[in-house]
Amino acid sequence: MSAPLFLVDSLPTGSSYTLDGPEGHHAATVQRLRVGEAMILADGRGGTARAEVTAVGRGSVEVMVSAVGQEPAADPRLVVVQGIAKGDRGELAVQAMTEVGVDEILPWAASRSVAQWRGDRGFKARDKWTATAREAAKQARRSWLPVVTGDPDCSTKRVASRIAGAAAAFVLHEEATERLSTAALPEQGDIVLVVGPEGGISDAELETFRDAGATPVRLGTAVLRTSTAGVAALAVLNSRLTRW
């Protein structure tokens, strides 16, 4: 089994380091790491430090750092515009997309989104997506944390603006004729992928995104849930971009 990963604000500058706070508690109390076990410290921005536990305290661990590295940022970047979904479906989508390598997630208040993220509720819901992505990144041993960006109730107009500035953009749509598996992909820049909510994407939204430069695409004959469509599409892109 690979060494567990713990997130820190900044990497150690010396050979010894104390991991405390919530991450130290998790290492010492939840995972119950023991002296001699390996771990990875990551700053969420590509930096990693491989270390070995030298002592375990109450809610903290002492480690000896053996190697520090830096993983370059992904290019092209995979950006998913995720339609806000009801219940825990949005969080399930964020969790799975993080595990398969999404670089940025933009919550979208689509016209057919049942859940509404307005006011304080919106910021709390977006913070929950951020926390979900953080935990999923640790589970997946990712050195780069995906970012959750935009306003909690990001409008269709703002999504269209993001599409216009991307190297390529695709809208998952069940009536599209072009397949994501054969669509032209850029070598650099942002690839924006739009995933609709439970009710799908309206004709007006699709036209707005098409006018901004997006291409409607499909994955296959099956109609996928909003919580799984982005994951499936990312898997296709990861394979085509040789990230997998």
XYZ file of C-alpha atoms in Angstrom:
244
model
C 0.000 0.000 0.000
C 1.336 3.454 -0.866
C 2.308 5.900 1.876
C -0.530 8.116 3.145
C -0.529 11.783 2.151
C -1.043 14.700 4.519
C -1.522 18.318 3.503
C 0.556 21.132 5.003
C 0.603 24.871 4.397
C 4.271 24.752 3.375
C 6.846 22.007 3.018
C 9.538 21.422 5.661
C 12.773 23.346 5.133
C 14.872 21.042 7.301
C 15.303 17.319 7.817
C 12.952 17.103 10.822
C 9.333 18.237 11.048
C 6.384 18.093 13.447
C 3.007 17.369 11.888
C 0.341 18.672 14.242
C -3.119 20.255 14.016
C -5.933 18.367 12.238
C -3.484 16.513 9.966
C -1.285 15.496 12.890
C -4.351 14.277 14.791
C -5.433 12.252 11.777
C -1.976 10.710 11.399
C -1.504 9.868 15.077
C -5.041 9.088 16.260
C -7.069 8.046 13.220
C -4.511 6.303 11.022
C -2.387 5.351 14.033
C 0.930 5.635 12.253
C 3.867 4.041 14.019
C 7.582 4.774 14.201
C 9.287 3.696 10.981
C 6.225 4.100 8.750
C 6.431 6.265 5.638
C 4.266 9.253 4.774
C 4.069 12.013 2.190
C 3.668 15.687 3.030
C 2.165 17.835 0.271
C 1.451 21.552 -0.006
C -1.378 21.131 -2.547
C 0.613 23.104 -5.129
C 2.735 20.262 -6.483
C 5.325 20.183 -3.718
C 5.904 16.926 -1.850
C 8.209 15.695 0.891
C 8.756 12.007 1.611
C 9.248 11.319 5.279
C 9.452 8.624 7.933
C 7.792 8.735 11.345
C 10.332 9.023 14.179
C 7.958 9.608 17.116
C 4.212 9.700 17.799
C 2.622 12.029 20.348
C -0.900 13.006 21.343
C -2.327 14.422 18.136
C 1.032 14.894 16.422
C 3.866 12.978 14.788
C 7.558 13.729 14.401
C 9.056 12.853 11.039
C 12.430 12.758 9.307
C 12.320 14.147 5.756
C 14.215 12.102 3.163
C 13.370 13.814 -0.132
C 11.560 16.899 -1.408
C 10.155 17.195 -4.928
C 7.976 19.357 -7.142
C 5.445 18.016 -9.645
C 4.684 20.419 -12.515
C 1.141 21.643 -12.991
C -0.953 19.761 -15.516
C -1.152 21.216 -19.012
C -3.688 21.087 -20.547
C -5.772 21.721 -17.424
C -9.103 19.940 -17.000
C -11.836 22.327 -15.838
C -15.338 21.015 -15.115
C -18.342 23.315 -14.939
C -20.623 21.234 -12.724
C -24.326 21.995 -12.650
C -25.461 22.342 -9.035
C -27.307 19.187 -8.037
C -29.661 18.395 -5.184
C -28.732 16.354 -2.149
C -25.270 14.865 -2.059
C -24.957 14.271 -5.795
C -22.796 17.336 -6.286
C -20.421 16.239 -3.540
C -20.264 12.738 -5.014
C -19.329 14.270 -8.355
C -16.634 16.459 -6.767
C -15.191 13.517 -4.867
C -14.971 11.221 -7.872
C -13.749 13.915 -10.273
C -10.970 14.814 -7.843
C -9.905 11.187 -7.653
C -9.632 10.960 -11.445
C -7.690 14.190 -11.853
C -9.874 17.279 -12.342
C -7.848 20.492 -11.950
C -10.653 22.992 -11.375
C -14.368 22.791 -10.590
C -16.801 25.621 -11.226
C -20.290 25.315 -9.638
C -22.946 26.426 -12.121
C -26.451 27.636 -11.246
C -28.163 26.207 -14.311
C -31.774 27.049 -15.090
C -32.794 23.458 -14.303
C -30.784 23.145 -11.084
C -33.203 22.107 -8.352
C -30.932 23.272 -5.524
C -30.261 26.992 -5.248
C -27.012 28.334 -3.797
C -27.849 31.869 -2.736
C -26.536 34.011 0.111
C -24.738 32.351 3.014
C -26.092 28.963 1.997
C -24.216 29.216 -1.269
C -20.868 29.954 0.357
C -21.356 27.125 2.845
C -22.237 24.701 0.042
C -19.205 25.742 -2.002
C -16.976 25.385 1.064
C -18.322 21.853 1.434
C -17.281 21.097 -2.162
C -13.827 22.478 -1.380
C -13.527 20.286 1.720
C -14.717 17.261 -0.257
C -12.100 17.898 -2.946
C -9.390 18.264 -0.304
C -10.183 14.927 1.335
C -10.503 13.160 -2.011
C -7.124 14.547 -3.119
C -5.509 13.111 0.007
C -7.115 9.733 -0.623
C -5.864 9.790 -4.220
C -2.339 10.887 -3.134
C -2.547 14.016 -5.289
C 0.175 16.624 -4.874
C -1.990 19.257 -6.623
C -5.314 20.153 -5.020
C -8.133 20.934 -7.449
C -9.598 24.382 -6.894
C -13.302 25.198 -6.578
C -13.726 28.623 -8.155
C -16.337 31.184 -9.151
C -19.327 32.532 -7.296
C -21.486 29.929 -5.508
C -24.283 30.712 -7.981
C -22.141 31.219 -11.091
C -24.392 32.297 -13.946
C -24.636 30.945 -17.475
C -23.207 34.240 -18.739
C -20.091 33.829 -16.611
C -19.686 30.220 -17.719
C -19.895 31.374 -21.346
C -17.141 33.905 -20.635
C -14.949 31.138 -19.227
C -15.637 29.013 -22.287
C -14.657 31.864 -24.603
C -11.250 32.108 -22.933
C -10.506 28.369 -22.976
C -8.312 26.464 -25.390
C -11.243 24.083 -25.962
C -14.686 23.585 -24.444
C -17.207 20.774 -24.594
C -20.786 20.458 -23.385
C -22.006 16.974 -22.528
C -25.351 16.612 -24.240
C -27.373 13.497 -25.020
C -28.462 14.760 -28.462
C -24.965 15.687 -29.656
C -23.627 13.854 -32.683
C -19.898 14.364 -32.058
C -18.176 12.063 -29.589
C -15.741 13.261 -26.927
C -13.524 10.305 -27.792
C -12.799 11.774 -31.247
C -13.099 15.551 -30.683
C -9.989 17.641 -31.378
C -8.002 18.471 -28.231
C -5.464 21.270 -27.654
C -1.902 20.637 -26.518
C -1.983 23.449 -23.945
C -4.416 25.624 -22.010
C -7.738 24.965 -20.305
C -10.134 22.311 -21.518
C -13.552 23.239 -20.150
C -16.158 20.518 -19.771
C -19.759 21.481 -18.971
C -21.931 18.995 -17.066
C -25.601 19.817 -16.609
C -27.752 19.298 -13.477
C -30.361 16.537 -13.035
C -32.791 18.235 -15.410
C -30.206 18.638 -18.121
C -29.109 21.695 -20.095
C -31.768 23.907 -21.653
C -31.790 24.771 -25.354
C -31.051 28.412 -24.538
C -28.044 27.472 -22.376
C -26.722 25.123 -25.032
C -26.999 27.863 -27.647
C -25.212 30.351 -25.376
C -22.343 27.934 -24.818
C -22.167 27.069 -28.500
C -21.978 30.768 -29.384
C -19.115 31.127 -26.877
C -17.155 28.425 -28.701
C -18.142 25.165 -26.998
C -18.799 21.941 -28.886
C -21.680 19.679 -27.794
C -20.414 16.099 -27.380
C -21.689 12.784 -26.143
C -20.014 9.843 -24.432
C -22.153 7.018 -25.749
C -25.764 5.941 -25.985
C -26.503 5.866 -22.240
C -27.685 8.988 -20.409
C -25.530 9.369 -17.293
C -26.391 11.042 -14.004
C -24.911 14.439 -13.221
C -22.814 12.775 -10.504
C -21.176 10.346 -12.952
C -21.107 12.125 -16.326
C -18.144 14.350 -15.464
C -16.169 11.417 -14.084
C -16.712 9.387 -17.259
C -15.757 12.330 -19.463
C -12.601 12.998 -17.453
C -11.606 9.365 -17.864
C -11.875 9.757 -21.645
C -9.807 12.946 -21.596
C -7.187 11.479 -19.249
C -6.663 8.584 -21.620
C -6.510 10.758 -24.731
C -4.097 13.218 -23.112
C -1.926 10.298 -21.885
C -2.361 11.435 -18.281
C -3.350 7.830 -17.644
